[in-house]
């Protein structure tokens, strides 16, 4: 079972690393992480690219600022998983979230 984790990102550089790491730490490892930068003015996209280069399950996209609803809908369009989980860029999920 594949999970698609969609994370809209806007100026989330200061907390995004913990969010990404919480997905990487999942006990269920069949997931894809779709990070969509929504026109951030900080280093969010560079941080996303660093993680994307290290793990093929991470997709990094960028777009002009369109708002969180548009960005989540774009994530839905890109998702290939059986289930979709939305996580905000300043959230962390428990290690067993996908398994549970």
N, CA and C atoms as an extended XYZ file, in Angstrom:
300
Properties=species:S:1:pos:R:3:atomname:S:1:resname:S:1:resid:I:1 pbc="F F F"
N         0.838       -1.163        0.000 N   UNK     1
C         0.000        0.000        0.000 CA  UNK     1
C         0.893        1.239        0.000 C   UNK     1
N         0.689        2.110       -0.990 N   UNK     2
C         1.478        3.329       -1.130 CA  UNK     2
C         0.711        4.515       -0.561 C   UNK     2
N         1.399        5.293        0.262 N   UNK     3
C         0.846        6.529        0.806 CA  UNK     3
C         1.492        7.710        0.099 C   UNK     3
N         0.683        8.683       -0.262 N   UNK     4
C         1.179        9.948       -0.791 CA  UNK     4
C         1.045       10.990        0.312 C   UNK     4
N         2.164       11.550        0.727 N   UNK     5
C         2.174       12.588        1.751 CA  UNK     5
C         2.405       13.917        1.035 C   UNK     5
N         1.421       14.796        1.094 N   UNK     6
C         1.468       16.070        0.384 CA  UNK     6
C         1.720       17.192        1.393 C   UNK     6
N         2.766       17.983        1.122 N   UNK     7
C         3.128       19.078        2.018 CA  UNK     7
C         3.235       20.379        1.226 C   UNK     7
N         2.250       21.277        1.379 N   UNK     8
C         2.395       22.615        0.811 CA  UNK     8
C         3.374       23.419        1.661 C   UNK     8
N         4.275       24.134        1.018 N   UNK     9
C         5.314       24.852        1.753 CA  UNK     9
C         5.297       26.325        1.357 C   UNK     9
N         5.198       27.186        2.349 N   UNK    10
C         5.349       28.631        2.115 CA  UNK    10
C         6.183       29.206        3.250 C   UNK    10
N         7.394       29.629        2.918 N   UNK    11
C         8.319       30.207        3.902 CA  UNK    11
C         8.456       29.315        5.136 C   UNK    11
N         8.712       28.045        4.898 N   UNK    12
C         8.795       27.081        5.989 CA  UNK    12
C        10.194       26.614        6.324 C   UNK    12
N        11.195       27.326        5.856 N   UNK    13
C        12.575       26.886        6.028 CA  UNK    13
C        12.934       26.568        7.484 C   UNK    13
N        12.438       27.345        8.421 N   UNK    14
C        12.858       27.180        9.817 CA  UNK    14
C        12.307       25.919       10.482 C   UNK    14
N        11.264       25.307        9.936 N   UNK    15
C        10.708       24.107       10.573 CA  UNK    15
C        10.513       22.943        9.613 C   UNK    15
N        10.753       23.137        8.341 N   UNK    16
C        10.497       22.112        7.334 CA  UNK    16
C        11.356       20.861        7.513 C   UNK    16
N        12.569       21.026        7.975 N   UNK    17
C        13.463       19.885        8.154 CA  UNK    17
C        12.857       18.842        9.105 C   UNK    17
N        12.247       19.290       10.198 N   UNK    18
C        11.620       18.365       11.144 CA  UNK    18
C        10.419       17.670       10.512 C   UNK    18
N         9.695       18.383        9.684 N   UNK    19
C         8.543       17.798        8.984 CA  UNK    19
C         9.000       16.684        8.059 C   UNK    19
N         9.991       16.979        7.242 N   UNK    20
C        10.514       15.980        6.304 CA  UNK    20
C        11.081       14.788        7.057 C   UNK    20
N        11.835       15.046        8.102 N   UNK    21
C        12.440       13.955        8.866 CA  UNK    21
C        11.369       13.066        9.489 C   UNK    21
N        10.254       13.637        9.895 N   UNK    22
C         9.191       12.822       10.480 CA  UNK    22
C         8.579       11.872        9.457 C   UNK    22
N         8.612       12.238        8.192 N   UNK    23
C         8.157       11.317        7.133 CA  UNK    23
C         9.234       10.269        6.876 C   UNK    23
N        10.474       10.682        6.812 N   UNK    24
C        11.574        9.729        6.613 CA  UNK    24
C        11.638        8.685        7.725 C   UNK    24
N        11.211        9.034        8.919 N   UNK    25
C        11.264        8.142       10.080 CA  UNK    25
C        10.081        7.186       10.183 C   UNK    25
N         9.208        7.161        9.212 N   UNK    26
C         8.026        6.300        9.275 CA  UNK    26
C         8.399        4.817        9.311 C   UNK    26
N         7.690        4.050       10.106 N   UNK    27
C         7.911        2.603       10.168 CA  UNK    27
C         7.367        1.923        8.917 C   UNK    27
N         6.339        2.481        8.313 N   UNK    28
C         5.832        2.002        7.016 CA  UNK    28
C         6.613        2.778        5.960 C   UNK    28
N         7.357        2.093        5.126 N   UNK    29
C         8.305        2.774        4.236 CA  UNK    29
C         7.826        2.929        2.798 C   UNK    29
N         6.630        2.464        2.491 N   UNK    30
C         6.124        2.586        1.125 CA  UNK    30
C         5.305        3.870        1.005 C   UNK    30
N         5.994        4.964        0.768 N   UNK    31
C         5.369        6.276        0.678 CA  UNK    31
C         6.084        7.122       -0.357 C   UNK    31
N         5.397        8.157       -0.792 N   UNK    32
C         6.013        9.206       -1.589 CA  UNK    32
C         5.721       10.517       -0.880 C   UNK    32
N         6.694       11.400       -0.883 N   UNK    33
C         6.545       12.703       -0.249 CA  UNK    33
C         6.539       13.751       -1.350 C   UNK    33
N         5.441       14.479       -1.448 N   UNK    34
C         5.293       15.515       -2.467 CA  UNK    34
C         5.366       16.862       -1.770 C   UNK    34
N         6.492       17.535       -1.952 N   UNK    35
C         6.725       18.850       -1.358 CA  UNK    35
C         6.500       19.897       -2.442 C   UNK    35
N         5.580       20.822       -2.201 N   UNK    36
C         5.289       21.846       -3.193 CA  UNK    36
C         5.532       23.218       -2.582 C   UNK    36
N         6.564       23.886       -3.079 N   UNK    37
C         6.876       25.233       -2.627 CA  UNK    37
C         5.926       26.211       -3.303 C   UNK    37
N         5.198       26.957       -2.506 N   UNK    38
C         4.172       27.878       -2.996 CA  UNK    38
C         4.688       29.320       -3.007 C   UNK    38
N         5.799       29.532       -3.708 N   UNK    39
C         6.335       30.883       -3.861 CA  UNK    39
C         7.056       31.418       -2.647 C   UNK    39
N         7.716       30.556       -1.908 N   UNK    40
C         8.437       30.993       -0.706 CA  UNK    40
C         9.507       32.027       -1.045 C   UNK    40
N         9.762       32.893       -0.090 N   UNK    41
C        10.789       33.925       -0.234 CA  UNK    41
C        12.031       33.592        0.598 C   UNK    41
N        12.012       32.443        1.279 N   UNK    42
C        13.164       32.024        2.083 CA  UNK    42
C        13.871       30.867        1.377 C   UNK    42
N        14.615       30.083        2.085 N   UNK    43
C        15.373       28.981        1.502 CA  UNK    43
C        14.644       27.649        1.516 C   UNK    43
N        13.329       27.669        1.590 N   UNK    44
C        12.554       26.427        1.654 CA  UNK    44
C        12.849       25.490        0.486 C   UNK    44
N        12.855       26.027       -0.722 N   UNK    45
C        13.027       25.163       -1.887 CA  UNK    45
C        14.412       24.526       -1.909 C   UNK    45
N        15.438       25.250       -1.526 N   UNK    46
C        16.792       24.675       -1.463 CA  UNK    46
C        16.844       23.517       -0.475 C   UNK    46
N        16.205       23.687        0.664 N   UNK    47
C        16.139       22.622        1.664 CA  UNK    47
C        15.405       21.409        1.106 C   UNK    47
N        14.290       21.665        0.437 N   UNK    48
C        13.522       20.578       -0.174 CA  UNK    48
C        14.384       19.819       -1.187 C   UNK    48
N        15.109       20.536       -2.035 N   UNK    49
C        15.950       19.906       -3.053 CA  UNK    49
C        17.046       19.040       -2.440 C   UNK    49
N        17.607       19.495       -1.319 N   UNK    50
C        18.647       18.692       -0.647 CA  UNK    50
C        18.097       17.326       -0.248 C   UNK    50
N        16.923       17.316        0.344 N   UNK    51
C        16.310       16.052        0.740 CA  UNK    51
C        15.883       15.242       -0.480 C   UNK    51
N        15.357       15.907       -1.488 N   UNK    52
C        14.942       15.218       -2.702 CA  UNK    52
C        16.094       14.522       -3.401 C   UNK    52
N        17.277       15.105       -3.327 N   UNK    53
C        18.462       14.504       -3.938 CA  UNK    53
C        18.920       13.253       -3.191 C   UNK    53
N        18.532       13.127       -1.936 N   UNK    54
C        18.958       12.008       -1.105 CA  UNK    54
C        17.987       10.840       -1.103 C   UNK    54
N        16.732       11.068       -1.518 N   UNK    55
C        15.724       10.012       -1.442 CA  UNK    55
C        14.778       10.134       -2.642 C   UNK    55
N        14.739        9.110       -3.465 N   UNK    56
C        13.938        9.127       -4.696 CA  UNK    56
C        12.439        9.186       -4.427 C   UNK    56
N        12.026        8.915       -3.195 N   UNK    57
C        10.596        8.974       -2.861 CA  UNK    57
C        10.108       10.401       -2.653 C   UNK    57
N        11.025       11.364       -2.669 N   UNK    58
C        10.680       12.764       -2.415 CA  UNK    58
C        10.649       13.537       -3.726 C   UNK    58
N         9.496       14.128       -4.007 N   UNK    59
C         9.328       15.000       -5.174 CA  UNK    59
C         9.308       16.446       -4.695 C   UNK    59
N        10.034       17.303       -5.380 N   UNK    60
C        10.088       18.714       -5.018 CA  UNK    60
C         9.624       19.542       -6.204 C   UNK    60
N         8.604       20.341       -5.966 N   UNK    61
C         8.076       21.205       -7.011 CA  UNK    61
C         7.991       22.625       -6.489 C   UNK    61
N         7.972       23.561       -7.405 N   UNK    62
C         7.822       24.961       -7.025 CA  UNK    62
C         6.827       25.621       -7.960 C   UNK    62
N         6.191       26.643       -7.461 N   UNK    63
C         5.201       27.374       -8.245 CA  UNK    63
C         5.100       28.788       -7.695 C   UNK    63
N         4.490       29.681       -8.467 N   UNK    64
C         4.177       31.009       -7.957 CA  UNK    64
C         3.150       30.849       -6.849 C   UNK    64
N         3.125       31.798       -5.948 N   UNK    65
C         2.199       31.723       -4.824 CA  UNK    65
C         0.753       31.673       -5.308 C   UNK    65
N         0.080       30.571       -4.974 N   UNK    66
C        -1.321       30.366       -5.372 CA  UNK    66
C        -2.216       30.064       -4.174 C   UNK    66
N        -1.631       29.889       -3.015 N   UNK    67
C        -2.417       29.601       -1.823 CA  UNK    67
C        -2.432       28.118       -1.499 C   UNK    67
N        -2.753       27.823       -0.243 N   UNK    68
C        -2.662       26.455        0.263 CA  UNK    68
C        -3.679       25.521       -0.395 C   UNK    68
N        -4.884       25.998       -0.672 N   UNK    69
C        -5.896       25.119       -1.275 CA  UNK    69
C        -5.492       24.693       -2.682 C   UNK    69
N        -5.036       25.638       -3.475 N   UNK    70
C        -4.565       25.320       -4.827 CA  UNK    70
C        -3.398       24.331       -4.750 C   UNK    70
N        -2.486       24.585       -3.824 N   UNK    71
C        -1.291       23.752       -3.693 CA  UNK    71
C        -1.655       22.333       -3.259 C   UNK    71
N        -2.572       22.183       -2.337 N   UNK    72
C        -3.024       20.839       -1.936 CA  UNK    72
C        -3.677       20.123       -3.119 C   UNK    72
N        -4.501       20.842       -3.872 N   UNK    73
C        -5.143       20.231       -5.046 CA  UNK    73
C        -4.115       19.802       -6.079 C   UNK    73
N        -3.064       20.576       -6.253 N   UNK    74
C        -1.985       20.165       -7.159 CA  UNK    74
C        -1.331       18.886       -6.639 C   UNK    74
N        -1.160       18.794       -5.328 N   UNK    75
C        -0.604       17.583       -4.731 CA  UNK    75
C        -1.485       16.374       -4.991 C   UNK    75
N        -2.789       16.555       -4.910 N   UNK    76
C        -3.717       15.460       -5.214 CA  UNK    76
C        -3.534       15.002       -6.646 C   UNK    76
N        -3.394       15.957       -7.574 N   UNK    77
C        -3.211       15.613       -8.982 CA  UNK    77
C        -1.922       14.827       -9.217 C   UNK    77
N        -0.901       15.095       -8.436 N   UNK    78
C         0.400       14.436       -8.600 CA  UNK    78
C         0.513       13.119       -7.842 C   UNK    78
N        -0.325       12.926       -6.860 N   UNK    79
C        -0.239       11.741       -5.988 CA  UNK    79
C        -0.534       10.462       -6.765 C   UNK    79
N         0.245        9.433       -6.469 N   UNK    80
C         0.037        8.120       -7.084 CA  UNK    80
C        -0.310        7.059       -6.044 C   UNK    80
N        -0.410        7.454       -4.791 N   UNK    81
C        -0.653        6.499       -3.719 CA  UNK    81
C        -2.091        6.031       -3.623 C   UNK    81
N        -2.263        4.978       -2.839 N   UNK    82
C        -3.595        4.465       -2.541 CA  UNK    82
C        -4.327        5.389       -1.571 C   UNK    82
N        -3.558        6.065       -0.732 N   UNK    83
C        -4.097        7.002        0.249 CA  UNK    83
C        -3.276        8.281        0.215 C   UNK    83
N        -3.921        9.393        0.537 N   UNK    84
C        -3.255       10.692        0.575 CA  UNK    84
C        -3.344       11.246        1.989 C   UNK    84
N        -2.215       11.739        2.475 N   UNK    85
C        -2.152       12.379        3.783 CA  UNK    85
C        -1.614       13.790        3.583 C   UNK    85
N        -2.325       14.771        4.104 N   UNK    86
C        -1.854       16.152        4.053 CA  UNK    86
C        -1.152       16.477        5.357 C   UNK    86
N         0.034       17.045        5.233 N   UNK    87
C         0.816       17.474        6.386 CA  UNK    87
C         1.236       18.911        6.116 C   UNK    87
N         1.074       19.773        7.094 N   UNK    88
C         1.531       21.150        6.941 CA  UNK    88
C         3.038       21.217        7.157 C   UNK    88
N         3.645       22.238        6.590 N   UNK    89
C         5.104       22.370        6.623 CA  UNK    89
C         5.664       22.577        8.022 C   UNK    89
N         4.823       22.915        8.976 N   UNK    90
C         5.288       23.102       10.350 CA  UNK    90
C         4.800       21.989       11.276 C   UNK    90
N         4.380       20.874       10.689 N   UNK    91
C         3.909       19.722       11.468 CA  UNK    91
C         4.946       18.614       11.494 C   UNK    91
N         4.825       17.752       12.472 N   UNK    92
C         5.587       16.511       12.529 CA  UNK    92
C         4.579       15.396       12.760 C   UNK    92
N         4.803       14.249       12.115 N   UNK    93
C         3.909       13.117       12.336 CA  UNK    93
C         4.659       12.039       13.109 C   UNK    93
N         3.917       11.283       13.895 N   UNK    94
C         4.506       10.224       14.717 CA  UNK    94
C         5.081        9.135       13.801 C   UNK    94
N         6.112        8.431       14.247 N   UNK    95
C         6.775        7.432       13.401 CA  UNK    95
C         5.869        6.305       12.897 C   UNK    95
N         4.782        6.031       13.587 N   UNK    96
C         3.901        4.953       13.177 CA  UNK    96
C         2.617        5.441       12.505 C   UNK    96
N         2.582        6.703       12.113 N   UNK    97
C         1.363        7.278       11.530 CA  UNK    97
C         0.884        6.506       10.329 C   UNK    97
N         1.725        6.238        9.367 N   UNK    98
C         1.308        5.546        8.147 CA  UNK    98
C         1.001        4.074        8.426 C   UNK    98
N         1.761        3.465        9.295 N   UNK    99
C         1.510        2.058        9.644 CA  UNK    99
C         0.169        1.900       10.328 C   UNK    99
N        -0.162        2.826       11.197 N   UNK   100
C        -1.428        2.756       11.937 CA  UNK   100
C        -2.594        3.062       11.030 C   UNK   100
